[in-house]
Amino acid sequence: MKSPVELLRPRKDGPLTDRLRRERPGFGLPQIPAGRTPTATTRLTCGFCSTGCGLDVHLHDGEAVGLTPSNDHPVNLGMACPKGWEALTPLAASDRATTPLLRDDNGKLRPVDWNTALATFTERMKAIQAEHGPASVAFLSTGQIVTEEMAFLGALGKFGMGIVHGDGNTRQCMATAVVAYKEAFGFDAPPYTYADFEQSDVMVLIGSNLCVAHPIMWEHIVRNPHSPEIVVIDPRRTETASAGTLHVAPNPKTDLTLLYGLAHVIIGNGWVDREFVDAHTTGFAELADHVAAFTPDRVSAETGVDVATLKRTAELIGTGERVSLWWTMGVNQSHQGTKTAQAIIDLALLTGNIGRPGTGANSITGQCNAMGSRLFSNTTGLLGGHDFAKPEHRAKVAGILGIDESVIPTEPSWAYDRIIEGINRGEIRGLWVIATNTSHSWINQSDARELLDKLDFLVVQDMYSTTETAQQADLVLPAAGWAEKEGTFINSERRLGIVKRVARAPGQALSDFFIFRAIADAWGCGEVFRRWTDPESVFEILQELTANQPCDITGVRGYEEVDGGHVQWPYRTEDRIDSHTTGDVAGDPTAANGQRRLFADGRFFTPDGRARLLFTEPAGPPEKLSRAYPLVLLTGRGTSSQWHTGTRTSKSPTLRALAPDDTWVEIDPADAAERGISGGQVVAVRSSRGSMRARAHVTPTVGKGRVFVSMHDARTNRLTFPAFDPQSRQPSYKYAAVEVSLPEPWDPPD
Ligand SMILES: Nc1nc2c(c(=O)[nH]1)N[C@H]1C(S)=C(S)[C@@H](COP(=O)(O)OP(=O)(O)OC[C@H]3O[C@@H](n4cnc5c(=O)[nH]c(N)nc54)[C@H](O)[C@@H]3O)O[C@H]1N2
Ligand SMILES: Nc1nc2c(c(=O)[nH]1)N[C@H]1C(S)=C(S)[C@@H](COP(=O)(O)OP(=O)(O)OC[C@H]3O[C@@H](n4cnc5c(=O)[nH]c(N)nc54)[C@H](O)[C@@H]3O)O[C@H]1N2
Ligand code: SF4
Ligand SMILES: [Mo]
């Protein structure tokens, strides 16, 4: 049996792909069926993570027969992680949804034709709205479909069907970064480009396990020629922490205190870039006042980080020439996530580390199109990065779409947790779930699953009929997946990527785009969307919507230019790559790729052009440890070959072989010894909400008093505690009080 530590450790073992090639002869070479020699190659952007790697898909008679990572793509430079190499395999799985399925009177899901499915959808949802009001039907969507589809869903739902509340899995993921950036910079604008990984001399990764979650971003760090200091702030000694140069391991959820402590030392030592701060920020005096109380001794006592390490980290940030700060879910998924992200932004602003090569306060996104969802899902923000609350924005969007302004809501939708609560209260009766697996991924599962069963009508639109959520549905709509349809993604560094149809969707499965088109017609609002005929026409509409916004993409010459791989927003006519070849990275070799970052001129998107230094008082985690539940449960990504709820990655034998055979709970040797647990034993992990079995992986990497379980097991979210960041409503998946013990004979089986 493989243990997690035997898996991928890039620094030590060299680039992932090399290792895989060594250990698995033939790995990565396209497995071309006999008689199907490729006759052409085309490029797609990977449909898993937000890195946005280019994959060259090899075609025979227009159909994909294999793929290799693109050599000349600025994102991945010929590399891919295991998921990228295996991206075509999950399409051929035997549990693909191939026809619509409707639950019959005996409670069984039975195949029906599309006409019946569409008629049932319309009839049931309209009946619910007629009885309980338009707001009683909601949707939950995703960061994993193309931008054109998310925009269609958001527009159809809100401007066509009268749906008031729709949110997505990006709430579980990016909501915190969105709010943090909007408040600090005036727009949701991650400022960086991947060249920054190669240009920093100090990099600080906070709550980010890059080696596992974004392995190809890590490869850019490996290419950095400046022997950078790599500080990893994570309670666990992760693969990334082991590969870095300094591991800072604060007690879970004490990052805010730690970051204020760093600001305290930086200010105290005169490492503030006063010229930058005075010219480009507001709030310095208040922030300095606030952090004065965060003395090294206090911070050390509260975070568990010794004073010397705290001072060393502050010195690196305060005196480095090009310092970049990167964060992911260890920050976003916190009960004070927004303020923690803003404390990271504060450090970059205080030291003038923004807008120059190798700098930035950089939120790394998760899903392939989380960035598309942030701008175009029409949930938290109005299409194109607009604001539902601003009359001029509503007028602009209504004008471009040719719709009546009165159909545009004046407020954003309820957040995911409020929609779930609405189901509990009977306010939400009909739910349409698209490309997300709520019954596995939502926090505090025991509640969530029961709640979905309370709905009058649950529709799940997915590639597979076997997902935990699809199994609870009244109606399953079979969706085409990545590579079976067209559209665009936006990656972490604001780069647009292309998806093309190189495989046939099985049976009667349709692209999400054409499902939305069909629903618009069945609902009777098809006329509103008469310009929305195909993905590329929608791309043009979206371009128009972005005019004069920070995310302006009016200069893009259609899909053909996106295909070139060099479009990063903003991309106005004057930003066109052929009109300036150096970006703002003068003299840099990657400038030929047009790598561009934001804020080179020190002007932010706030009304006065200044960035805001923001802060708050740290508060302890909402769930307290107790004698019954004395350990902190951390959750997150397990290996680079597993993707979330596993609906895709578990269908590849190669990816399965690279993942642990069993779910492991990482536990410190002292905690294990206290409980009489030895490595490999099956143990019970319990919280006051539920329990699961897992195998003990006794390891010093997780730290005393903490345990870690990957999120890829559907049972993990039985344990999690439903706390939310107050500003972003993002769930705090990474802190719950649990106990681990050998299972008692009377414990119920899993
Ligand atoms: N292989 C693979 N790659 C993926 C995904 C996948 O499912 N599989 N998912 C993608 C998605 S959608 C996302 S959002 C990203 C997530 O990417 P990451 O955020 O890098 O991944 P996680 O493992 O969720 O969390 C990162 C780290 O946060 C740490 N952490 C927990 N609590 C704290 C804390 O209080 N403070 C600090 N500083 N750190 C803490 C955890 O120990 C963990 O190592 O990955 C993307 N990439
Ligand atoms: N405990 C814990 N829980 C977590 C996290 C954590 O760190 N810890 N992380 C959270 C985060 S950051 C995230 S992003 C979420 C992810 O949670 P989910 O979104 O629930 O996870 P996925 O498995 O990616 O689900 C995507 C679904 O879309 C389907 N799908 C894929 N492509 C398409 C398509 O083109 N069309 C359609 N219609 N369907 C498609 C897939 O089959 C799958 O069922 O999990 C969250 N949950
Ligand atoms: S790093 Fe992300 S985008 Fe690149 S191949 Fe892997 S999953 Fe795909
Ligand atoms: Mo995510």
PDB file of C-alpha atoms in Angstrom, residues 38 130-131 166 252 261 321 335 361 373 399 440 481 560 563 592 599 606 617 621 623 664 674 712:
ATOM      1  CA  PRO A  38      -2.708  11.328 -35.775  1.00  0.00           C
ATOM      2  CA  ALA A 130     -45.980  30.221  -9.222  1.00  0.00           C
ATOM      3  CA  GLU A 131     -46.700  28.869  -5.760  1.00  0.00           C
ATOM      4  CA  GLY A 166     -27.669  31.772  -7.885  1.00  0.00           C
ATOM      5  CA  PRO A 252      -3.957  26.958  12.516  1.00  0.00           C
ATOM      6  CA  GLY A 261       3.423  40.805  13.734  1.00  0.00           C
ATOM      7  CA  GLU A 321      14.415  43.631  -3.657  1.00  0.00           C
ATOM      8  CA  HIS A 335     -13.297  32.524   9.544  1.00  0.00           C
ATOM      9  CA  ALA A 361       0.019  40.305  -3.409  1.00  0.00           C
ATOM     10  CA  SER A 373     -16.754  32.863 -12.988  1.00  0.00           C
ATOM     11  CA  GLY A 399     -28.348  48.330 -23.343  1.00  0.00           C
ATOM     12  CA  HIS A 440     -19.516  15.818  -1.376  1.00  0.00           C
ATOM     13  CA  GLY A 481     -17.339  17.742 -20.820  1.00  0.00           C
ATOM     14  CA  GLU A 560      -8.270  32.867 -33.071  1.00  0.00           C
ATOM     15  CA  ASP A 563      -5.784  30.422 -29.261  1.00  0.00           C
ATOM     16  CA  ALA A 592       8.170  38.383 -25.992  1.00  0.00           C
ATOM     17  CA  PHE A 599      -0.439  48.449 -11.326  1.00  0.00           C
ATOM     18  CA  THR A 606     -10.412  52.848  -6.397  1.00  0.00           C
ATOM     19  CA  GLU A 617      -8.892  42.618  15.360  1.00  0.00           C
ATOM     20  CA  PRO A 621     -11.782  30.141  15.557  1.00  0.00           C
ATOM     21  CA  GLU A 623     -15.315  26.053  17.090  1.00  0.00           C
ATOM     22  CA  TRP A 664      -5.265   8.585   5.303  1.00  0.00           C
ATOM     23  CA  GLU A 674      -1.095   8.837  23.370  1.00  0.00           C
ATOM     24  CA  HIS A 712     -11.174  13.871  -1.991  1.00  0.00           C
TER      25      HIS A 712
END
